[in-house]
Coordinates of C-alpha atoms and ligand atoms in Angstrom, one line a residue:
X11 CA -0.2 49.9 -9.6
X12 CA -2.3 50.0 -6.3
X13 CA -2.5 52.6 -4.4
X14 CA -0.4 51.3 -1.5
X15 CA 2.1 49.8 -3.1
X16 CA 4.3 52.4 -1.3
X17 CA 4.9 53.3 2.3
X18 CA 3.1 51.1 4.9
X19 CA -1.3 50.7 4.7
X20 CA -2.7 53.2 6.3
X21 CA -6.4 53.5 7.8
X22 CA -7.9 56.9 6.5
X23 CA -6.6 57.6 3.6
X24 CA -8.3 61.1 2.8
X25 CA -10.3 61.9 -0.6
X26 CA -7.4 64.4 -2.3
X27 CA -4.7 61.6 -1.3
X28 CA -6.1 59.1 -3.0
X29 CA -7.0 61.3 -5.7
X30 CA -3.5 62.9 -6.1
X31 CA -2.1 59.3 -5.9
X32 CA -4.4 57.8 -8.4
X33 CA -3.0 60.7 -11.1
X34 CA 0.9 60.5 -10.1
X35 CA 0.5 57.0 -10.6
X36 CA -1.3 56.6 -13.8
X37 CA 1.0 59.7 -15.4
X38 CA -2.0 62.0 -15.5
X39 CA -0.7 64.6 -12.9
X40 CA 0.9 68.2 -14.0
X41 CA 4.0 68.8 -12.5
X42 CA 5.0 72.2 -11.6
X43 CA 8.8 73.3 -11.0
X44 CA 9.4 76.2 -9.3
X45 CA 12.6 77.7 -10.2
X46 CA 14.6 76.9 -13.7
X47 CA 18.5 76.7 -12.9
X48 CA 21.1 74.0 -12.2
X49 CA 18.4 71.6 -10.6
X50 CA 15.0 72.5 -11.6
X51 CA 15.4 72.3 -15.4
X52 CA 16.9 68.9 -15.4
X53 CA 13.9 67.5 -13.1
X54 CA 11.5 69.3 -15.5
X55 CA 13.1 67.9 -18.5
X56 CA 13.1 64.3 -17.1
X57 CA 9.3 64.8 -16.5
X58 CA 8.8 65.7 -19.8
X59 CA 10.4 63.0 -20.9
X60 CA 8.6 60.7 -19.2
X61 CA 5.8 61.8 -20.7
X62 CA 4.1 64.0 -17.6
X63 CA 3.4 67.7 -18.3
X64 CA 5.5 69.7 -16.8
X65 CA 5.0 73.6 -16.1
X66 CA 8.5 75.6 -15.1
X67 CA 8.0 78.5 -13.2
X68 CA 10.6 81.5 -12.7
X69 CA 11.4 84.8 -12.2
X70 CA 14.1 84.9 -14.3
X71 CA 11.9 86.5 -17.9
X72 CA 15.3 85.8 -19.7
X73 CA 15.5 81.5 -18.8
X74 CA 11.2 81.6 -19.5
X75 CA 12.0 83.3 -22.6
X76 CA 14.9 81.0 -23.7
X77 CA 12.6 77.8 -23.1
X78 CA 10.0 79.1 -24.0
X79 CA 12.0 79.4 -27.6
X80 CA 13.2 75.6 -27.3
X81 CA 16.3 77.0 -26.0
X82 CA 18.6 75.4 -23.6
X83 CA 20.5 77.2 -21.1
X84 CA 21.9 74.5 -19.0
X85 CA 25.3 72.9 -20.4
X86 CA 24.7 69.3 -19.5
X87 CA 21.0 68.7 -21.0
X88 CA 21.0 68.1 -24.1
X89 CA 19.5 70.6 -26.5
X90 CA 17.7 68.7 -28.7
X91 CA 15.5 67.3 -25.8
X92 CA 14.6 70.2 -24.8
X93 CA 13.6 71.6 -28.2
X94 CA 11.5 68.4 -28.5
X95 CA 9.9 68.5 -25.3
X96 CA 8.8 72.1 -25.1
X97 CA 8.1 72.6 -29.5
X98 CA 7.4 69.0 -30.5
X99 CA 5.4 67.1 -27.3
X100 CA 4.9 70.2 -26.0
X101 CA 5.1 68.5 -22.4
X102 CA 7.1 71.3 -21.1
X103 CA 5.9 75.1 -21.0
X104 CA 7.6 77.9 -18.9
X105 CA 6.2 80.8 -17.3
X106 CA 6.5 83.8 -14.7
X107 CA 3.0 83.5 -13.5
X108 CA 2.5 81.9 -10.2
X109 CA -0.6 81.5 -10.8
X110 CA 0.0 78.8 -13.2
X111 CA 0.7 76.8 -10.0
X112 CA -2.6 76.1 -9.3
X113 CA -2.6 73.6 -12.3
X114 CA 0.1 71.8 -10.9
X115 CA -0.6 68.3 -8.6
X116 CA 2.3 68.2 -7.6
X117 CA 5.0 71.3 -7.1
X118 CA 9.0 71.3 -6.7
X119 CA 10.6 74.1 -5.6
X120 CA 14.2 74.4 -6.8
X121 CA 15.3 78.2 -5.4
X122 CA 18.6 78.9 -4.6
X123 CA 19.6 79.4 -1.1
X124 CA 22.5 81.4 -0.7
X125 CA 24.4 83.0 2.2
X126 CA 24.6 86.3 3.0
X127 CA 27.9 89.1 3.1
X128 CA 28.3 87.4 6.9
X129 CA 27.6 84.1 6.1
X130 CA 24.4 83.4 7.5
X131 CA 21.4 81.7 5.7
X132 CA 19.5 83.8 3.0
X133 CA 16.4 81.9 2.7
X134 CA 14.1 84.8 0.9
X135 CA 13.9 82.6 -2.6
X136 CA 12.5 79.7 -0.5
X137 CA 10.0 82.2 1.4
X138 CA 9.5 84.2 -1.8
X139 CA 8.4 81.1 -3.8
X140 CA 6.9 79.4 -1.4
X141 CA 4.5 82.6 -0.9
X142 CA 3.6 82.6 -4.9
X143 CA 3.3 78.3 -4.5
X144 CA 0.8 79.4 -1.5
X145 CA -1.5 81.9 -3.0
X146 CA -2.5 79.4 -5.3
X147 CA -2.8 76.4 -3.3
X148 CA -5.8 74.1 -3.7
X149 CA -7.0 70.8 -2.4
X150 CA -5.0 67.6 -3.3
X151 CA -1.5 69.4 -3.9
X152 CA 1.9 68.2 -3.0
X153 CA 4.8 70.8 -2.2
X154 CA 8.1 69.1 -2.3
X155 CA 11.2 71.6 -1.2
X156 CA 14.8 70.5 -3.3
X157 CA 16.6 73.5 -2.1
X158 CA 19.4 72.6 0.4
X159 CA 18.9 74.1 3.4
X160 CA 18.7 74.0 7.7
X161 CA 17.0 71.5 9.5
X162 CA 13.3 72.9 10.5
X163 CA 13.3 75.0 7.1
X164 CA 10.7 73.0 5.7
X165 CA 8.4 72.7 9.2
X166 CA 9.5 76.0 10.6
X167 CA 9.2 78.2 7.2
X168 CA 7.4 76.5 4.5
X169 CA 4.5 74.7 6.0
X170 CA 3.2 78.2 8.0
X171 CA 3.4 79.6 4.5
X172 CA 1.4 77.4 2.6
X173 CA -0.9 77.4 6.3
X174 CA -1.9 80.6 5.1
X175 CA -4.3 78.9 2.3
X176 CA -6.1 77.3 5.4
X177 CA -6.0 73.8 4.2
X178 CA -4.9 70.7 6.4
X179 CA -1.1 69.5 5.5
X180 CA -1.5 65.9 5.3
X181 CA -5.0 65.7 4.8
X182 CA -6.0 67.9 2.1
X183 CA -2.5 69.3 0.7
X184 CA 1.0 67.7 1.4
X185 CA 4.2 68.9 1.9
X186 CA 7.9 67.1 1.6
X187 CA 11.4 68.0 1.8
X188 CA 13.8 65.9 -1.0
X189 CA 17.3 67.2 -1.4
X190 CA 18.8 67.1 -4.8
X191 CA 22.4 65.2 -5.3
X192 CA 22.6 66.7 -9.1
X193 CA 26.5 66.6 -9.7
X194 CA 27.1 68.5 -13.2
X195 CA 29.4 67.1 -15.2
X196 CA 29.1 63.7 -14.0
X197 CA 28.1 61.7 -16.5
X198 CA 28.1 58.1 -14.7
X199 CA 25.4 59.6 -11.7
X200 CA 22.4 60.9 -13.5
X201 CA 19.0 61.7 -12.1
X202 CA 17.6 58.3 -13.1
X203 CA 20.5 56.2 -11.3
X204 CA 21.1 58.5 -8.4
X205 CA 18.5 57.5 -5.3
X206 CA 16.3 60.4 -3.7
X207 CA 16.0 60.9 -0.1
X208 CA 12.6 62.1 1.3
X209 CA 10.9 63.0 4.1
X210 CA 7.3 64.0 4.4
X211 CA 5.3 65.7 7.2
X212 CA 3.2 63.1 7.4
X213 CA 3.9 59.7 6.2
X214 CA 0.9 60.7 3.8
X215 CA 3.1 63.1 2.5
X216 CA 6.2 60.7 2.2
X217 CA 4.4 58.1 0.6
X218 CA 3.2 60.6 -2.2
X219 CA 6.7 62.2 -2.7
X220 CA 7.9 58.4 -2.6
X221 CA 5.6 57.9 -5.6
X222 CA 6.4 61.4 -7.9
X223 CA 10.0 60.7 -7.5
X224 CA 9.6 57.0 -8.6
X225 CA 8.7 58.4 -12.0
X226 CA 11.7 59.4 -13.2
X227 CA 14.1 57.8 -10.5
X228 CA 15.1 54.5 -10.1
X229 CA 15.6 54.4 -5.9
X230 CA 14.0 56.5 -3.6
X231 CA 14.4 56.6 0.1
X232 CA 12.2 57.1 2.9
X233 CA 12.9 58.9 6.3
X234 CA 11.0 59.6 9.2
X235 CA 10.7 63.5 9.3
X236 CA 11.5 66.8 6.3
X237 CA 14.5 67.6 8.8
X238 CA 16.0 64.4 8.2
X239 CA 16.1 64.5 4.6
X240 CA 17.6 68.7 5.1
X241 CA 20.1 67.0 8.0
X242 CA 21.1 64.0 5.6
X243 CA 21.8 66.3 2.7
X244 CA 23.9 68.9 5.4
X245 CA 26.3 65.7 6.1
X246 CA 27.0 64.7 2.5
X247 CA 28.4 68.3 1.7
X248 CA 29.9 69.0 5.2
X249 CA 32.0 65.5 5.1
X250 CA 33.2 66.3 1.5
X251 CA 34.4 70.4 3.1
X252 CA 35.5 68.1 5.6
X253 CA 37.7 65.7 3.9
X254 CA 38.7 68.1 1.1
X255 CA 40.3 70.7 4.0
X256 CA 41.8 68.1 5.5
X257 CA 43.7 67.2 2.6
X258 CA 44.4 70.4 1.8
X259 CA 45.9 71.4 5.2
X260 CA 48.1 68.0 4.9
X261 CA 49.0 69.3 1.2
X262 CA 50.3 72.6 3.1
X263 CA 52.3 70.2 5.5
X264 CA 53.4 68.3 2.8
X265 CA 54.8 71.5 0.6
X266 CA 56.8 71.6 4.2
X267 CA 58.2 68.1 4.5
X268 CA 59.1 67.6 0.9
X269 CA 56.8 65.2 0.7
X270 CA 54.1 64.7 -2.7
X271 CA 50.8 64.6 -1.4
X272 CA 49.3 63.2 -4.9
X273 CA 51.6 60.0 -4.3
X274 CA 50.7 60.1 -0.5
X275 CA 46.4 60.3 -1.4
X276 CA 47.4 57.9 -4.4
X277 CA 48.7 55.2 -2.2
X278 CA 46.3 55.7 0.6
X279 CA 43.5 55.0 -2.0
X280 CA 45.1 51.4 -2.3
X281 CA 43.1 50.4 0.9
X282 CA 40.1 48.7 -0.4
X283 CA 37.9 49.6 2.9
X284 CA 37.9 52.6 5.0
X285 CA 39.5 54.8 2.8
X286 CA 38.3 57.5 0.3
X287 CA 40.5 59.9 -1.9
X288 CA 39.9 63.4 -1.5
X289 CA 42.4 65.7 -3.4
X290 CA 43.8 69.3 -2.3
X291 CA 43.3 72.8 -4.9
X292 CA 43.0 76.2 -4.9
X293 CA 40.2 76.1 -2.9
X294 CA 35.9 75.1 -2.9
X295 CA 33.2 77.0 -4.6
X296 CA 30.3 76.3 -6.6
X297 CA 26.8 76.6 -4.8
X298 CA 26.9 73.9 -2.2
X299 CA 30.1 72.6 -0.7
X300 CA 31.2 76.6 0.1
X301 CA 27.7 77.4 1.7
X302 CA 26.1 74.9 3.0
X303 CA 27.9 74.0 6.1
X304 CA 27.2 77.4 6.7
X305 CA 23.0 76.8 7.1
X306 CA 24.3 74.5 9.7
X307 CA 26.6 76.3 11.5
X308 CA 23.6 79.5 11.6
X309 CA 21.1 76.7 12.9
X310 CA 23.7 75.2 15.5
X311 CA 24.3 78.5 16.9
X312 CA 20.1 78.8 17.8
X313 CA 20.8 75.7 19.5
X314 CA 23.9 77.1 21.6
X315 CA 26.1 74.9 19.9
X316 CA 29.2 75.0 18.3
X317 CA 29.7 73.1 14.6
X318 CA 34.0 73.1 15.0
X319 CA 34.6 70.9 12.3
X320 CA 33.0 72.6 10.2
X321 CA 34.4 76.2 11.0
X322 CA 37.4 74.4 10.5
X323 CA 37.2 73.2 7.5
X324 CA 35.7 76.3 6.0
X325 CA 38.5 78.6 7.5
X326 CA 41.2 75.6 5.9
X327 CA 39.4 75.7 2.4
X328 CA 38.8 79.2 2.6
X329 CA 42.8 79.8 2.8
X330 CA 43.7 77.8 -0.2
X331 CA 43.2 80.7 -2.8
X332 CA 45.6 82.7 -0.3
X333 CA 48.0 80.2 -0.6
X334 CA 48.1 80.1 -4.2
X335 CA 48.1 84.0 -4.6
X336 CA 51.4 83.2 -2.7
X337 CA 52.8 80.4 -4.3
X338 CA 52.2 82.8 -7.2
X339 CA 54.0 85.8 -5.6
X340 CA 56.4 83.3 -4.7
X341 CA 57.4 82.8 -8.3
X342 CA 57.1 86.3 -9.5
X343 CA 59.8 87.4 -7.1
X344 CA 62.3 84.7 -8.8
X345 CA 61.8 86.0 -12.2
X346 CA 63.3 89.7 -13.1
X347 CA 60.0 91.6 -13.4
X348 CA 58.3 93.2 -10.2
X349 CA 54.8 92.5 -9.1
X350 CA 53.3 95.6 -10.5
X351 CA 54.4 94.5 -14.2
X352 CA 54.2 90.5 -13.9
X353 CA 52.3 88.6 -16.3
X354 CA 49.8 85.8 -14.7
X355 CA 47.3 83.7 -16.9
X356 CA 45.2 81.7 -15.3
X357 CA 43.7 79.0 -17.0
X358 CA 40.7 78.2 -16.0
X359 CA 37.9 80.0 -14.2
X360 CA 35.0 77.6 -13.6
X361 CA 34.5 76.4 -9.7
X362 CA 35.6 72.9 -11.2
X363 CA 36.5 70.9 -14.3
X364 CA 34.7 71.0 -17.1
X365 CA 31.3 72.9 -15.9
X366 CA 30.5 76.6 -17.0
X367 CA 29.7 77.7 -12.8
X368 CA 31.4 80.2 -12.0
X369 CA 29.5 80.4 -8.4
X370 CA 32.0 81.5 -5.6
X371 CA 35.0 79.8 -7.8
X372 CA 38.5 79.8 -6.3
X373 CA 39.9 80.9 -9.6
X374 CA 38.1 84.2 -9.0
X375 CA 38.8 84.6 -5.8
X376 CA 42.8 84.1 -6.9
X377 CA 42.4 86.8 -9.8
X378 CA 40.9 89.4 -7.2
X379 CA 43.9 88.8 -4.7
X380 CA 46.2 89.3 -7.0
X381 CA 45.0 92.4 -8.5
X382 CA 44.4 93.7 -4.9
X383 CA 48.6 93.3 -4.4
X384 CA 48.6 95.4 -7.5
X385 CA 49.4 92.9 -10.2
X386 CA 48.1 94.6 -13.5
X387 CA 48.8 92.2 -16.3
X388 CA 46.3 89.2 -15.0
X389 CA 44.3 87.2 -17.7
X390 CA 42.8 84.2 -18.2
X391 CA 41.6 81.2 -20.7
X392 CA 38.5 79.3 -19.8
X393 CA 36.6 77.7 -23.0
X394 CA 33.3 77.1 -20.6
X395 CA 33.5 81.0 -18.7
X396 CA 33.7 83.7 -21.9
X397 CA 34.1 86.5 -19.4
X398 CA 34.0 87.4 -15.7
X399 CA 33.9 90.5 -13.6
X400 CA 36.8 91.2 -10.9
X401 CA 36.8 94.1 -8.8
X402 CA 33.8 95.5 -11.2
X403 CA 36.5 95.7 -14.3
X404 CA 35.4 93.1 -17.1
X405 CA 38.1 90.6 -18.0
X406 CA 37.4 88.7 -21.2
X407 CA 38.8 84.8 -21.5
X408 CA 41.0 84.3 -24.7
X409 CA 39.5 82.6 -27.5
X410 CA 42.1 80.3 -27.8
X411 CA 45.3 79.2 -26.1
X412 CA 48.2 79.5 -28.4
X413 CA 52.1 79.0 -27.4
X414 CA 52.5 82.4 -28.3
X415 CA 49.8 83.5 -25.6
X416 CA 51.6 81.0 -23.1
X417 CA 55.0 82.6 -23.7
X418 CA 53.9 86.0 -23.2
X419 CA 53.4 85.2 -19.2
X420 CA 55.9 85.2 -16.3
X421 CA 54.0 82.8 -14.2
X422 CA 51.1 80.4 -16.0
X423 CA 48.9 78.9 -12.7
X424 CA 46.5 76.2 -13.6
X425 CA 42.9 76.9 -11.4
X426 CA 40.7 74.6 -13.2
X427 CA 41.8 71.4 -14.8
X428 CA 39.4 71.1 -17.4
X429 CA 39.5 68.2 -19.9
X430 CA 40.5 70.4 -23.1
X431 CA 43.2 71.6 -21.3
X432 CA 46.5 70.6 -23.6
X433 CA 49.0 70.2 -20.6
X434 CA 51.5 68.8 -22.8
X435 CA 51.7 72.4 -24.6
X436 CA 51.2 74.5 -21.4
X437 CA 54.2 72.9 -19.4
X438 CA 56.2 73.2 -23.4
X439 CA 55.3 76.7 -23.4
X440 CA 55.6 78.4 -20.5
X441 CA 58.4 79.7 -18.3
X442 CA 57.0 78.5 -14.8
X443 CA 53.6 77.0 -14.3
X444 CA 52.1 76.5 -11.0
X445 CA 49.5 73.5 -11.0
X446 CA 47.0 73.5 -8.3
X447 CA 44.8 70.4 -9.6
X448 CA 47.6 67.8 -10.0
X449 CA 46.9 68.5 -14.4
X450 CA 50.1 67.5 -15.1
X451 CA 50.9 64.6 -13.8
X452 CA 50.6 62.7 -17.1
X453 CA 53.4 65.1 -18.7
X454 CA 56.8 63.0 -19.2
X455 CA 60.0 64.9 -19.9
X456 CA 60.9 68.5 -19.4
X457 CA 58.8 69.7 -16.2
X458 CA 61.2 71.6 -13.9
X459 CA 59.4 74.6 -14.4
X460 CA 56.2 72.5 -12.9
X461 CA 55.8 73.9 -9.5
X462 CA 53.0 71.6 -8.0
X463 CA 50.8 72.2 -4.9
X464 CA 51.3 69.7 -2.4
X465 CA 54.8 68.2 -3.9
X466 CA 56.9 69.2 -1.1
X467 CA 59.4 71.4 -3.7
Ligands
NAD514 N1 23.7 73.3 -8.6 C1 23.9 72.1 -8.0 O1 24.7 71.3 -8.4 C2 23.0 71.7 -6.8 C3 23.1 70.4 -6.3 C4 22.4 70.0 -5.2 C5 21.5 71.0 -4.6 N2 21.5 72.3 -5.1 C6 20.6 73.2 -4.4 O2 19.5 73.4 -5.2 C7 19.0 74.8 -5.1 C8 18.9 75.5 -6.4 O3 20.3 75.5 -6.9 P1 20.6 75.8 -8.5 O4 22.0 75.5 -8.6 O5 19.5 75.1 -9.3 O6 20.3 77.4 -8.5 P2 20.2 78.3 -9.9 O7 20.6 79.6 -9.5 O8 20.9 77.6 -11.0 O9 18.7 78.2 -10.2 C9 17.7 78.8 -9.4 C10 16.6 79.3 -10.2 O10 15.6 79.8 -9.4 C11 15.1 81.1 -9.9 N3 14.5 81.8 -8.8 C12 15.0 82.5 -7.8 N4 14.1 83.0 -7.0 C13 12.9 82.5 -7.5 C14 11.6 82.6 -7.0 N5 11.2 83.3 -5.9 N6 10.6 82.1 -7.8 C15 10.9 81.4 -8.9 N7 12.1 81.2 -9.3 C16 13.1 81.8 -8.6 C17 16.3 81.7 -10.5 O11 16.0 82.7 -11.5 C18 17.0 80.5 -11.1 O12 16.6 80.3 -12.4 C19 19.9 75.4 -4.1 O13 19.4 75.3 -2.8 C20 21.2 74.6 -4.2 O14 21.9 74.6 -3.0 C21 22.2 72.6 -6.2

């Protein structure tokens, strides 16, 4: 492939350019990825795959140790690939040395970015890694930032960073931001068939990340700046928190009105254009959706504005696990048994169905409120989440979920609505059962003691 078969011909084209692009397109480039979790051990693994060498880089001893061993550590790759790719091609290797970065051409850094106890943007992994990336920075490198985080991060934060090494961004290194849309669990939208957005400081350093990503991913799109790509990435999570709190405010109105929400959304859906289903629960959680339209909210603020929609939706969503621990209550106080001695299962823990993230899951956040009111008999089954800590006591998920286990609870609430999930038997079983995922709708027969969110009952 020529060299400028991607992005438009430009005059100049300096020596580590065309050098870096000469090895990304032939396959002979090392990639490096800086940080082994939920996203960067999938993109390494595709790498591998594709027959690039691939060095993983993390703090975590535990994760470099597990690949290290062939191990996987991520439910939705596939162990066996792994195993072949780090014992039998040996295309992948994992380390805690930094310095191993300064084999890489190209380097992806996949850190989380979390908030902090108020809610503001913790960007330390970003500046953290990106300080380990930049100590070992050489000619002819590209950076390329996955993490999801506020406009300017990657202009404002990074590149002064990786200044540091006193090399010219553009010219000499190069530097990108490229959100990741990873959604685990989905198995129709993979990394292959799910198009990349970048943005490159320099249309140099678009035109390069343009090329890396085309190895292992089938559309990638340009745009004109890094705080595009972080903006563009912003909007797809803020107008999902968006939509899902407006649904589940209109579930609350709907509990009101007597009207089914399910059958409302379901109908609505019927619209072939200008419509898209989004469904009410206990809440959001998981690493994105929850914090992310926080970054923008923190970056608006600098700017004297203020985001409403999205303090909005984060104060609706943020409610829902409050109006379960009260549909809950609700229940309890029907049944002979006061709050103190009622028995609550919760079945299911993860943030959502069928994934083993537990990351700010509003399954949790309902077994903390409900111990808080001084409920002591609260367990759980979750087949993806053996054991969680609430209020710093250990609870451990049941092995299995027998009728007998079912019977022995006053109230049974379903959090997650993971596929294994035998609804049939739960709704046989149990005295009341208070589904927050719509999980039972396929149940025919006896279901008066279904209490659904949203149904208006
Ligand atoms: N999980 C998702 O579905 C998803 C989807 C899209 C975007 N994102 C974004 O991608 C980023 C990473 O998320 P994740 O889910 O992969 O997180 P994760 O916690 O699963 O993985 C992050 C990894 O980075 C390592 N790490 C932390 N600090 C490091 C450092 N300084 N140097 C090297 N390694 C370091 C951790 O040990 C961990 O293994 C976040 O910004 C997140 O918002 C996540």
């Amino acid at each position: 492939m020529a060299l400028r078969r991607v992005g438009r011909p430009r005059a100049n084209v300096s020596k580590p350019e065309q050098k870096l692009m000469a090895s990304i397109l032939d396959g002979s480039m090392t990639v490096g990825i800086v940080g082994l979790g939920y996203v960067g051990l999938p993109l390494a693994l595709e790498f591998a795959k594709s027959g690039i060498r691939t060095i993983g880089i993390d703090v975590s001893t535990e994760k470099v140790k597990s690949l290290q061993a062939g191990k996987n550590y991520i439910q939705d790759l596939n162990d066996t690939e792994i195993r072949d790719v780090v014992k039998k091609t040996k295309l992948l290797t994992a380390t805690t040395d930094f310095s191993e970065s300064k084999h890489c051409d190209v380097v992806f850094i996949c850190v989380p970015t979390p908030f902090t106890p108020n809610k503001d943007p913790d960007i330390s992994h970003v500046v953290h890694a990106t300080k380990g990336v930049a100590e070992h920075l050489r000619k002819g490198q590209l950076i390329i930032l996955k993490s999801t985080t506020f406009p300017g991060t990657t202009e404002k934060y990074v590149k002064p960073i990786l200044d540091t090494a006193k090399l010219e961004c553009g010219r000499e290194y190069f530097l990108a931001f490229s959100p990741e849309r990873i959604d685990p669990g989905n198995r129709t939208w993979t990394t292959k068939n799910t198009p990349v957005v970048v943005g490159g400081v320099t249309s140099a350093c678009t035109d390069l990340a343009i090329a890396v990503n085309r190895r292992i991913i089938d559309e990638v799109v340009p745009v004109s700046t890094p705080a595009v790509a972080e903006m563009e990435k912003l909007l797809e999570n803020i107008f999902r928190s968006v939509n899902i709190a407006l649904v589940n405010e209109l579930a609350q109105l709907c509990d009101r009105l007597g009207i089914n929400i399910w059958e409302v959304v379901d109908a609505a859906k019927t619209k072939p254009f200008g419509f898209m289903p989004f469904y009410p629960g206990p809440g959001i959680g998981g690493h994105c959706i929850l914090i992310d339209p926080y970054y923008l909210a923190w970056a608006a603020r600098e700017v004297d504005f203020v985001t409403n929609f999205i303090t909005l939706a984060a104060e609706v969503n943020e409610s829902m696990p409050f109006y379960v621990r009260a549909m809950i209550e609700r229940e309890i106080a029907k049944q002979p048994v006061t709050l103190k001695n009622a028995r609550v299962l919760l079945l299911g823990m993860a943030f959502k169905k069928d994934v083993d993230d537990l990351r700010h899951s509003p399954a949790l956040k309902v077994a903390e409120l409900l111990i808080e009111d001084g409920i002591e008999h609260v367990s759980y089954f979750d087949p993806f989440i053996p054991s969680v800590e609430v209020h710093g006591k250990r609870m451990t998920s049941r092995s299995a979920l027998t009728p007998a286990f079912i019977k022995k609870h006053d109230v049974v609430v379903i959090t997650t609505d993971h596929s294994a999930f035998d609804v049939d038997m739960i709704v046989k079983y149990s005295k009341v059962v208070i589904d927050t995922r719509n999980a039972t709708r396929d149940v025919r027969g006896h279901r008066k003691n279904v209490v659904l969110l949203g149904d208006g009952k």
